[in-house]
Amino acid sequence: MSAHHDHHEHGHGHGAHGDGHDHGSLKSYAIGFILSVILTAIPFWLVMGHVIKDSSTTAFVILGFAAVQIVVHMIYFLHMNSRSEGGWSLLALIFTIVLVVIVLTGSIWVMYHLNHNMMPSMGPAGSSSVQQMHDMP
Amino acid sequence: MSEMVLDPAKAGAHGAQDDMPFHVREHHPENGTLLGFWIYLMSDCLIFAVLFIAYAVLGRNFAGGPSGAELFDLPLVALNTGFLLLSSITYGFAMLASQRAKLGTTLVWLAVTGLFGLGFLSLEMFEFVHLIHEGAGPQRSAFLTSFFALVGTHGLHVTFGVIWLVTLMVQLNRHGLTEANTRRLMCLSMFWHFLDVIWIGVFTFVYLMGVLP
């Protein structure tokens, strides 16, 4: 019974399906939109205005902003919560994120080492000839 | 809708026996589509993940050709991002109007969303044509191949989203806000917002990080 009471409370008047699916309100869309605008504007300003001198610091900062904005979109636009579809959509999302993280970090890691081990300085030919090979289209 | 909200109370009044059938009946038919569509979106997410990885690995292999810093026009990308973000909020307004059972308002907001989508697509086409004319087509370098594959796939998704949107507007016009059409609206809503989420990754990872020295 307590579950039913929950649905009553959050489904204020608009299309409550009793499945914990939050369809959003004007307020949640407005909050999401304003947060997104801010979280979009700051990275563009950081890059276009050359605010931080160090490139890798800028890269980490804008990736952080992107991660936060993705979470904002998930909550305010896609209405993700632990209750929707009885928790199955969150589970599918977590599974996808785990897969993406494994494949992404694995690929970058492997390819970085591959490039590193084939550095021009390793061969007897020296850097110039390998550099030419790199420049070939 | 009010019936559904009232149902649990009725079930409670009748006793625990009525509670279970309500539970079963209420929880299956509507949810199947939305959960299934969500799982489709997650599989789509994996496609984009693979394209992002290809770009992460190949994005600096310029083959002596132009780099992202030379090619990307950030004000144009900012405008494009704005279009997609605005289309997300206007789609939200369409959803809110459909919940209040206002067909006309829903259609107007859907049309606005479609226009923003078309604006996004035309800017992207303009950018692609410009790049190809400059000799920076997908065959120029591994960087450009992975760039066109990733951004092009996203653009293709938006194109199909706009086609879906127009189809849905015709259906809404013909049949009104029926249960089936409401379900389709919700699926397209997820699809549309999902594309915006992917675009966050694109403008950050490809464009903004691409122009960093």
mmCIF file of C-alpha atoms in Angstrom:
data_model
loop_
_atom_site.group_PDB
_atom_site.id
_atom_site.type_symbol
_atom_site.label_atom_id
_atom_site.label_comp_id
_atom_site.label_asym_id
_atom_site.label_seq_id
_atom_site.Cartn_x
_atom_site.Cartn_y
_atom_site.Cartn_z
ATOM 1 C CA MET A 1 0.000 0.000 0.000
ATOM 2 C CA SER A 2 2.812 2.377 0.804
ATOM 3 C CA ALA A 3 3.958 2.195 -2.813
ATOM 4 C CA HIS A 4 0.553 3.344 -4.001
ATOM 5 C CA HIS A 5 0.661 6.278 -1.665
ATOM 6 C CA ASP A 6 3.975 7.261 -3.192
ATOM 7 C CA HIS A 7 2.476 7.419 -6.651
ATOM 8 C CA HIS A 8 -0.325 9.575 -5.344
ATOM 9 C CA GLU A 9 2.086 12.106 -4.040
ATOM 10 C CA HIS A 10 4.311 12.568 -7.024
ATOM 11 C CA GLY A 11 1.677 12.262 -9.727
ATOM 12 C CA HIS A 12 0.124 15.628 -9.074
ATOM 13 C CA GLY A 13 -2.841 15.747 -11.362
ATOM 14 C CA HIS A 14 -1.167 14.990 -14.698
ATOM 15 C CA GLY A 15 -1.146 11.539 -16.229
ATOM 16 C CA ALA A 16 0.137 9.511 -13.330
ATOM 17 C CA HIS A 17 0.355 5.964 -14.630
ATOM 18 C CA GLY A 18 1.092 4.529 -11.248
ATOM 19 C CA ASP A 19 4.389 3.119 -12.497
ATOM 20 C CA GLY A 20 6.691 5.659 -10.943
ATOM 21 C CA HIS A 21 7.198 7.321 -14.314
ATOM 22 C CA ASP A 22 7.670 11.018 -13.806
ATOM 23 C CA HIS A 23 6.523 12.965 -16.845
ATOM 24 C CA GLY A 24 7.932 16.227 -15.622
ATOM 25 C CA SER A 25 6.434 19.601 -14.974
ATOM 26 C CA LEU A 26 7.025 23.083 -16.298
ATOM 27 C CA LYS A 27 9.273 23.727 -13.318
ATOM 28 C CA SER A 28 11.484 20.680 -13.903
ATOM 29 C CA TYR A 29 11.843 21.466 -17.622
ATOM 30 C CA ALA A 30 12.681 25.096 -16.816
ATOM 31 C CA ILE A 31 15.282 24.099 -14.213
ATOM 32 C CA GLY A 32 16.800 21.579 -16.631
ATOM 33 C CA PHE A 33 16.922 24.126 -19.436
ATOM 34 C CA ILE A 34 18.517 26.886 -17.359
ATOM 35 C CA LEU A 35 21.116 24.484 -15.929
ATOM 36 C CA SER A 36 21.876 23.191 -19.449
ATOM 37 C CA VAL A 37 22.357 26.699 -20.819
ATOM 38 C CA ILE A 38 24.775 27.531 -18.006
ATOM 39 C CA LEU A 39 26.618 24.214 -18.324
ATOM 40 C CA THR A 40 26.917 24.718 -22.092
ATOM 41 C CA ALA A 41 27.928 28.367 -21.986
ATOM 42 C CA ILE A 42 30.783 27.909 -19.518
ATOM 43 C CA PRO A 43 32.763 25.319 -21.569
ATOM 44 C CA PHE A 44 32.344 27.390 -24.747
ATOM 45 C CA TRP A 45 33.517 30.481 -22.876
ATOM 46 C CA LEU A 46 36.486 28.589 -21.404
ATOM 47 C CA VAL A 47 37.636 27.410 -24.827
ATOM 48 C CA MET A 48 36.781 30.435 -26.982
ATOM 49 C CA GLY A 49 38.100 32.954 -24.471
ATOM 50 C CA HIS A 50 41.310 30.965 -23.782
ATOM 51 C CA VAL A 51 40.581 31.382 -20.086
ATOM 52 C CA ILE A 52 42.855 28.577 -18.860
ATOM 53 C CA LYS A 53 46.310 28.518 -20.412
ATOM 54 C CA ASP A 54 46.914 24.786 -19.980
ATOM 55 C CA SER A 55 45.088 22.662 -22.589
ATOM 56 C CA SER A 56 44.818 19.479 -20.561
ATOM 57 C CA THR A 57 43.358 21.331 -17.566
ATOM 58 C CA THR A 58 40.772 22.923 -19.872
ATOM 59 C CA ALA A 59 39.997 19.496 -21.343
ATOM 60 C CA PHE A 60 39.396 17.975 -17.910
ATOM 61 C CA VAL A 61 37.235 20.913 -16.826
ATOM 62 C CA ILE A 62 35.003 20.834 -19.931
ATOM 63 C CA LEU A 63 34.678 17.042 -19.707
ATOM 64 C CA GLY A 64 33.519 17.555 -16.120
ATOM 65 C CA PHE A 65 30.934 20.093 -17.270
ATOM 66 C CA ALA A 66 29.751 17.656 -19.976
ATOM 67 C CA ALA A 67 29.342 14.861 -17.421
ATOM 68 C CA VAL A 68 27.298 17.129 -15.136
ATOM 69 C CA GLN A 69 25.153 18.304 -18.061
ATOM 70 C CA ILE A 70 24.470 14.711 -19.124
ATOM 71 C CA VAL A 71 23.241 13.949 -15.602
ATOM 72 C CA VAL A 72 21.073 17.105 -15.677
ATOM 73 C CA HIS A 73 19.518 16.010 -18.989
ATOM 74 C CA MET A 74 18.933 12.490 -17.667
ATOM 75 C CA ILE A 75 17.110 13.792 -14.595
ATOM 76 C CA TYR A 76 15.188 16.806 -15.913
ATOM 77 C CA PHE A 77 14.507 15.872 -19.562
ATOM 78 C CA LEU A 78 14.587 12.068 -19.657
ATOM 79 C CA HIS A 79 13.045 11.873 -16.149
ATOM 80 C CA MET A 80 15.363 9.121 -15.012
ATOM 81 C CA ASN A 81 14.950 7.967 -11.465
ATOM 82 C CA SER A 82 15.382 4.727 -9.595
ATOM 83 C CA ARG A 83 11.622 4.109 -9.700
ATOM 84 C CA SER A 84 10.943 4.311 -13.460
ATOM 85 C CA GLU A 85 9.968 0.953 -14.966
ATOM 86 C CA GLY A 86 10.501 -0.653 -11.594
ATOM 87 C CA GLY A 87 14.188 0.226 -11.655
ATOM 88 C CA TRP A 88 14.877 -1.598 -14.927
ATOM 89 C CA SER A 89 15.707 1.491 -16.951
ATOM 90 C CA LEU A 90 18.258 2.580 -14.384
ATOM 91 C CA LEU A 91 19.727 -0.921 -14.412
ATOM 92 C CA ALA A 92 19.965 -0.874 -18.221
ATOM 93 C CA LEU A 93 21.593 2.563 -18.029
ATOM 94 C CA ILE A 94 24.151 1.431 -15.468
ATOM 95 C CA PHE A 95 24.938 -1.659 -17.534
ATOM 96 C CA THR A 96 25.470 0.521 -20.619
ATOM 97 C CA ILE A 97 27.674 2.958 -18.720
ATOM 98 C CA VAL A 98 29.812 0.090 -17.383
ATOM 99 C CA LEU A 99 30.220 -1.319 -20.913
ATOM 100 C CA VAL A 100 31.065 2.091 -22.373
ATOM 101 C CA VAL A 101 33.611 2.849 -19.658
ATOM 102 C CA ILE A 102 35.339 -0.532 -20.083
ATOM 103 C CA VAL A 103 35.494 -0.293 -23.873
ATOM 104 C CA LEU A 104 36.447 3.402 -23.917
ATOM 105 C CA THR A 105 39.238 3.254 -21.356
ATOM 106 C CA GLY A 106 40.437 -0.104 -22.690
ATOM 107 C CA SER A 107 40.659 1.158 -26.270
ATOM 108 C CA ILE A 108 42.394 4.399 -25.375
ATOM 109 C CA TRP A 109 44.809 2.575 -23.078
ATOM 110 C CA VAL A 110 45.692 -0.116 -25.645
ATOM 111 C CA MET A 111 45.986 2.314 -28.533
ATOM 112 C CA TYR A 112 48.119 4.705 -26.491
ATOM 113 C CA HIS A 113 50.580 1.903 -25.693
ATOM 114 C CA LEU A 114 50.507 0.745 -29.282
ATOM 115 C CA ASN A 115 51.460 4.225 -30.469
ATOM 116 C CA HIS A 116 53.982 4.593 -27.671
ATOM 117 C CA ASN A 117 55.765 1.338 -28.527
ATOM 118 C CA MET A 118 55.975 2.273 -32.186
ATOM 119 C CA MET A 119 57.541 5.631 -31.484
ATOM 120 C CA PRO A 120 60.043 6.783 -34.113
ATOM 121 C CA SER A 121 62.911 6.863 -31.600
ATOM 122 C CA MET A 122 62.722 3.103 -31.088
ATOM 123 C CA GLY A 123 63.767 2.099 -34.602
ATOM 124 C CA PRO A 124 67.193 2.528 -36.120
ATOM 125 C CA ALA A 125 65.739 4.589 -38.954
ATOM 126 C CA GLY A 126 65.324 7.640 -36.714
ATOM 127 C CA SER A 127 62.415 9.999 -36.468
ATOM 128 C CA SER A 128 62.456 11.621 -39.889
ATOM 129 C CA SER A 129 61.556 8.638 -42.085
ATOM 130 C CA VAL A 130 58.759 7.495 -39.776
ATOM 131 C CA GLN A 131 57.497 11.045 -39.670
ATOM 132 C CA GLN A 132 57.223 10.907 -43.454
ATOM 133 C CA MET A 133 55.242 7.689 -43.208
ATOM 134 C CA HIS A 134 52.892 9.426 -40.792
ATOM 135 C CA ASP A 135 52.388 12.278 -43.192
ATOM 136 C CA MET A 136 51.362 10.043 -46.053
ATOM 137 C CA PRO A 137 47.646 10.322 -46.696
ATOM 138 C CA MET B 1 -6.245 9.405 -15.954
ATOM 139 C CA SER B 2 -8.263 10.282 -12.882
ATOM 140 C CA GLU B 3 -9.599 6.727 -12.882
ATOM 141 C CA MET B 4 -6.093 5.339 -12.532
ATOM 142 C CA VAL B 5 -5.324 7.640 -9.668
ATOM 143 C CA LEU B 6 -8.535 6.690 -7.914
ATOM 144 C CA ASP B 7 -8.105 2.962 -8.476
ATOM 145 C CA PRO B 8 -5.679 2.219 -5.647
ATOM 146 C CA ALA B 9 -7.933 3.930 -3.155
ATOM 147 C CA LYS B 10 -10.868 1.825 -4.356
ATOM 148 C CA ALA B 11 -8.756 -1.286 -4.190
ATOM 149 C CA GLY B 12 -7.767 -0.386 -0.690
ATOM 150 C CA ALA B 13 -11.388 0.011 0.324
ATOM 151 C CA HIS B 14 -12.325 -3.376 -1.132
ATOM 152 C CA GLY B 15 -9.517 -5.094 0.684
ATOM 153 C CA ALA B 16 -6.266 -6.773 -0.146
ATOM 154 C CA GLN B 17 -7.816 -9.181 -2.672
ATOM 155 C CA ASP B 18 -8.574 -6.444 -5.160
ATOM 156 C CA ASP B 19 -5.157 -4.972 -4.725
ATOM 157 C CA MET B 20 -3.252 -7.668 -6.584
ATOM 158 C CA PRO B 21 -5.208 -7.771 -9.872
ATOM 159 C CA PHE B 22 -4.913 -4.005 -10.050
ATOM 160 C CA HIS B 23 -1.204 -4.324 -9.590
ATOM 161 C CA VAL B 24 -0.763 -6.833 -12.406
ATOM 162 C CA ARG B 25 -3.140 -5.168 -14.837
ATOM 163 C CA GLU B 26 -1.718 -1.722 -14.298
ATOM 164 C CA HIS B 27 1.974 -2.506 -14.487
ATOM 165 C CA HIS B 28 2.467 -4.435 -17.684
ATOM 166 C CA PRO B 29 0.932 -3.084 -20.888
ATOM 167 C CA GLU B 30 2.083 0.544 -20.698
ATOM 168 C CA ASN B 31 5.553 -0.190 -19.416
ATOM 169 C CA GLY B 32 6.606 -2.701 -22.047
ATOM 170 C CA THR B 33 6.983 -0.137 -24.817
ATOM 171 C CA LEU B 34 8.783 2.475 -22.782
ATOM 172 C CA LEU B 35 11.247 0.021 -21.245
ATOM 173 C CA GLY B 36 11.826 -1.597 -24.636
ATOM 174 C CA PHE B 37 12.408 1.782 -26.221
ATOM 175 C CA TRP B 38 14.795 2.699 -23.426
ATOM 176 C CA ILE B 39 16.771 -0.492 -24.095
ATOM 177 C CA TYR B 40 16.859 0.411 -27.803
ATOM 178 C CA LEU B 41 18.261 3.819 -26.816
ATOM 179 C CA MET B 42 20.911 2.116 -24.698
ATOM 180 C CA SER B 43 21.933 -0.020 -27.689
ATOM 181 C CA ASP B 44 22.057 3.173 -29.750
ATOM 182 C CA CYS B 45 24.241 4.594 -27.004
ATOM 183 C CA LEU B 46 26.674 1.729 -27.607
ATOM 184 C CA ILE B 47 26.818 2.576 -31.332
ATOM 185 C CA PHE B 48 27.725 6.145 -30.451
ATOM 186 C CA ALA B 49 30.204 4.907 -27.842
ATOM 187 C CA VAL B 50 32.024 2.917 -30.509
ATOM 188 C CA LEU B 51 32.114 5.954 -32.818
ATOM 189 C CA PHE B 52 33.380 8.121 -29.958
ATOM 190 C CA ILE B 53 36.107 5.558 -29.284
ATOM 191 C CA ALA B 54 37.118 5.553 -32.955
ATOM 192 C CA TYR B 55 37.358 9.337 -32.758
ATOM 193 C CA ALA B 56 39.296 9.166 -29.476
ATOM 194 C CA VAL B 57 41.829 6.827 -31.066
ATOM 195 C CA LEU B 58 42.070 8.444 -34.506
ATOM 196 C CA GLY B 59 41.194 12.059 -33.728
ATOM 197 C CA ARG B 60 44.795 13.271 -33.801
ATOM 198 C CA ASN B 61 45.902 11.400 -36.932
ATOM 199 C CA PHE B 62 45.815 14.357 -39.300
ATOM 200 C CA ALA B 63 47.967 12.715 -42.004
ATOM 201 C CA GLY B 64 49.476 16.118 -42.715
ATOM 202 C CA GLY B 65 45.999 17.499 -43.372
ATOM 203 C CA PRO B 66 44.056 20.170 -41.537
ATOM 204 C CA SER B 67 43.493 19.817 -37.790
ATOM 205 C CA GLY B 68 40.357 20.521 -35.810
ATOM 206 C CA ALA B 69 41.740 23.853 -34.668
ATOM 207 C CA GLU B 70 41.981 24.977 -38.299
ATOM 208 C CA LEU B 71 38.616 23.599 -39.405
ATOM 209 C CA PHE B 72 36.078 24.035 -36.627
ATOM 210 C CA ASP B 73 34.005 27.185 -36.447
ATOM 211 C CA LEU B 74 33.040 27.401 -32.772
ATOM 212 C CA PRO B 75 30.402 30.185 -33.022
ATOM 213 C CA LEU B 76 28.576 27.992 -35.572
ATOM 214 C CA VAL B 77 28.789 25.012 -33.207
ATOM 215 C CA ALA B 78 27.515 27.162 -30.327
ATOM 216 C CA LEU B 79 24.542 28.223 -32.463
ATOM 217 C CA ASN B 80 23.882 24.585 -33.366
ATOM 218 C CA THR B 81 24.048 23.577 -29.714
ATOM 219 C CA GLY B 82 21.586 26.342 -28.909
ATOM 220 C CA PHE B 83 19.174 25.063 -31.576
ATOM 221 C CA LEU B 84 19.251 21.539 -30.169
ATOM 222 C CA LEU B 85 18.890 22.728 -26.585
ATOM 223 C CA LEU B 86 15.926 24.946 -27.508
ATOM 224 C CA SER B 87 14.327 22.062 -29.397
ATOM 225 C CA SER B 88 14.634 19.967 -26.230
ATOM 226 C CA ILE B 89 12.755 22.493 -24.113
ATOM 227 C CA THR B 90 10.083 23.064 -26.805
ATOM 228 C CA TYR B 91 9.546 19.302 -26.986
ATOM 229 C CA GLY B 92 9.132 19.405 -23.207
ATOM 230 C CA PHE B 93 6.433 22.081 -23.676
ATOM 231 C CA ALA B 94 4.728 19.827 -26.232
ATOM 232 C CA MET B 95 4.722 16.981 -23.696
ATOM 233 C CA LEU B 96 3.268 19.270 -21.018
ATOM 234 C CA ALA B 97 0.545 20.431 -23.423
ATOM 235 C CA SER B 98 -0.286 16.823 -24.319
ATOM 236 C CA GLN B 99 -0.632 15.993 -20.618
ATOM 237 C CA ARG B 100 -3.183 18.784 -20.314
ATOM 238 C CA ALA B 101 -4.922 17.246 -23.366
ATOM 239 C CA LYS B 102 -4.416 20.383 -25.479
ATOM 240 C CA LEU B 103 -3.984 19.069 -29.015
ATOM 241 C CA GLY B 104 -3.496 22.435 -30.738
ATOM 242 C CA THR B 105 -0.797 23.624 -28.332
ATOM 243 C CA THR B 106 0.949 20.248 -28.586
ATOM 244 C CA LEU B 107 1.046 20.507 -32.363
ATOM 245 C CA VAL B 108 2.377 24.076 -32.268
ATOM 246 C CA TRP B 109 5.221 23.126 -29.912
ATOM 247 C CA LEU B 110 6.006 20.032 -31.978
ATOM 248 C CA ALA B 111 6.204 22.216 -35.077
ATOM 249 C CA VAL B 112 8.584 24.612 -33.285
ATOM 250 C CA THR B 113 10.695 21.617 -32.219
ATOM 251 C CA GLY B 114 10.792 20.398 -35.817
ATOM 252 C CA LEU B 115 11.888 23.827 -37.037
ATOM 253 C CA PHE B 116 14.751 23.904 -34.539
ATOM 254 C CA GLY B 117 15.681 20.390 -35.647
ATOM 255 C CA LEU B 118 15.709 21.510 -39.272
ATOM 256 C CA GLY B 119 17.781 24.555 -38.312
ATOM 257 C CA PHE B 120 20.302 22.265 -36.654
ATOM 258 C CA LEU B 121 20.416 19.972 -39.682
ATOM 259 C CA SER B 122 20.839 22.777 -42.204
ATOM 260 C CA LEU B 123 23.698 24.318 -40.209
ATOM 261 C CA GLU B 124 25.351 20.903 -40.005
ATOM 262 C CA MET B 125 24.897 20.315 -43.737
ATOM 263 C CA PHE B 126 26.369 23.776 -44.378
ATOM 264 C CA GLU B 127 29.374 22.848 -42.245
ATOM 265 C CA PHE B 128 29.862 19.484 -43.978
ATOM 266 C CA VAL B 129 29.609 20.975 -47.467
ATOM 267 C CA HIS B 130 32.022 23.730 -46.480
ATOM 268 C CA LEU B 131 34.542 21.179 -45.155
ATOM 269 C CA ILE B 132 34.300 18.997 -48.255
ATOM 270 C CA HIS B 133 34.749 22.040 -50.520
ATOM 271 C CA GLU B 134 37.895 22.940 -48.606
ATOM 272 C CA GLY B 135 39.273 19.489 -49.395
ATOM 273 C CA ALA B 136 38.665 18.282 -45.838
ATOM 274 C CA GLY B 137 36.271 15.495 -46.765
ATOM 275 C CA PRO B 138 36.036 12.150 -44.979
ATOM 276 C CA GLN B 139 38.731 10.613 -47.203
ATOM 277 C CA ARG B 140 41.372 13.219 -46.268
ATOM 278 C CA SER B 141 42.609 11.754 -42.975
ATOM 279 C CA ALA B 142 41.696 9.296 -40.231
ATOM 280 C CA PHE B 143 40.716 12.279 -38.090
ATOM 281 C CA LEU B 144 38.194 13.464 -40.674
ATOM 282 C CA THR B 145 36.887 9.947 -41.323
ATOM 283 C CA SER B 146 36.087 9.435 -37.654
ATOM 284 C CA PHE B 147 34.737 12.988 -37.397
ATOM 285 C CA PHE B 148 32.303 12.550 -40.300
ATOM 286 C CA ALA B 149 31.276 9.092 -39.054
ATOM 287 C CA LEU B 150 30.445 10.343 -35.558
ATOM 288 C CA VAL B 151 28.846 13.694 -36.364
ATOM 289 C CA GLY B 152 27.174 12.272 -39.474
ATOM 290 C CA THR B 153 25.568 9.430 -37.506
ATOM 291 C CA HIS B 154 24.225 11.940 -35.018
ATOM 292 C CA GLY B 155 22.902 14.091 -37.861
ATOM 293 C CA LEU B 156 21.262 11.032 -39.405
ATOM 294 C CA HIS B 157 19.538 10.321 -36.092
ATOM 295 C CA VAL B 158 18.244 13.895 -35.951
ATOM 296 C CA THR B 159 17.015 13.547 -39.553
ATOM 297 C CA PHE B 160 15.027 10.434 -38.662
ATOM 298 C CA GLY B 161 13.803 12.190 -35.519
ATOM 299 C CA VAL B 162 12.407 15.033 -37.654
ATOM 300 C CA ILE B 163 10.754 12.536 -40.037
ATOM 301 C CA TRP B 164 9.222 10.763 -37.031
ATOM 302 C CA LEU B 165 8.093 14.113 -35.639
ATOM 303 C CA VAL B 166 6.296 15.070 -38.859
ATOM 304 C CA THR B 167 4.679 11.619 -39.074
ATOM 305 C CA LEU B 168 3.503 11.915 -35.496
ATOM 306 C CA MET B 169 2.071 15.385 -36.136
ATOM 307 C CA VAL B 170 0.023 13.979 -39.023
ATOM 308 C CA GLN B 171 -1.205 11.145 -36.801
ATOM 309 C CA LEU B 172 -2.035 13.518 -33.951
ATOM 310 C CA ASN B 173 -3.911 15.727 -36.376
ATOM 311 C CA ARG B 174 -5.904 12.755 -37.641
ATOM 312 C CA HIS B 175 -6.554 10.732 -34.477
ATOM 313 C CA GLY B 176 -6.011 13.194 -31.644
ATOM 314 C CA LEU B 177 -4.331 12.482 -28.325
ATOM 315 C CA THR B 178 -5.267 8.811 -28.131
ATOM 316 C CA GLU B 179 -3.472 6.393 -25.859
ATOM 317 C CA ALA B 180 -1.343 5.060 -28.718
ATOM 318 C CA ASN B 181 -0.358 8.562 -29.823
ATOM 319 C CA THR B 182 0.533 9.574 -26.273
ATOM 320 C CA ARG B 183 2.787 6.537 -26.051
ATOM 321 C CA ARG B 184 4.451 7.484 -29.357
ATOM 322 C CA LEU B 185 4.909 11.039 -28.112
ATOM 323 C CA MET B 186 6.706 9.709 -25.056
ATOM 324 C CA CYS B 187 8.960 7.458 -27.136
ATOM 325 C CA LEU B 188 9.898 10.342 -29.428
ATOM 326 C CA SER B 189 10.465 12.510 -26.360
ATOM 327 C CA MET B 190 13.012 9.989 -25.068
ATOM 328 C CA PHE B 191 14.619 9.748 -28.520
ATOM 329 C CA TRP B 192 14.854 13.516 -28.913
ATOM 330 C CA HIS B 193 16.306 14.193 -25.466
ATOM 331 C CA PHE B 194 18.690 11.260 -25.936
ATOM 332 C CA LEU B 195 20.058 12.890 -29.118
ATOM 333 C CA ASP B 196 20.637 16.060 -27.152
ATOM 334 C CA VAL B 197 22.594 14.039 -24.580
ATOM 335 C CA ILE B 198 24.758 12.592 -27.364
ATOM 336 C CA TRP B 199 25.309 16.099 -28.733
ATOM 337 C CA ILE B 200 26.716 17.181 -25.350
ATOM 338 C CA GLY B 201 29.411 14.549 -25.882
ATOM 339 C CA VAL B 202 29.965 15.640 -29.476
ATOM 340 C CA PHE B 203 30.398 19.352 -28.868
ATOM 341 C CA THR B 204 32.613 18.768 -25.837
ATOM 342 C CA PHE B 205 34.747 15.902 -27.040
ATOM 343 C CA VAL B 206 34.964 16.682 -30.764
ATOM 344 C CA TYR B 207 34.614 20.423 -31.192
ATOM 345 C CA LEU B 208 35.779 22.032 -27.956
ATOM 346 C CA MET B 209 38.596 19.575 -27.272
ATOM 347 C CA GLY B 210 39.445 19.517 -30.987
ATOM 348 C CA VAL B 211 40.382 23.205 -31.050
ATOM 349 C CA LEU B 212 42.493 23.067 -27.897
ATOM 350 C CA PRO B 213 46.172 23.537 -28.746
#
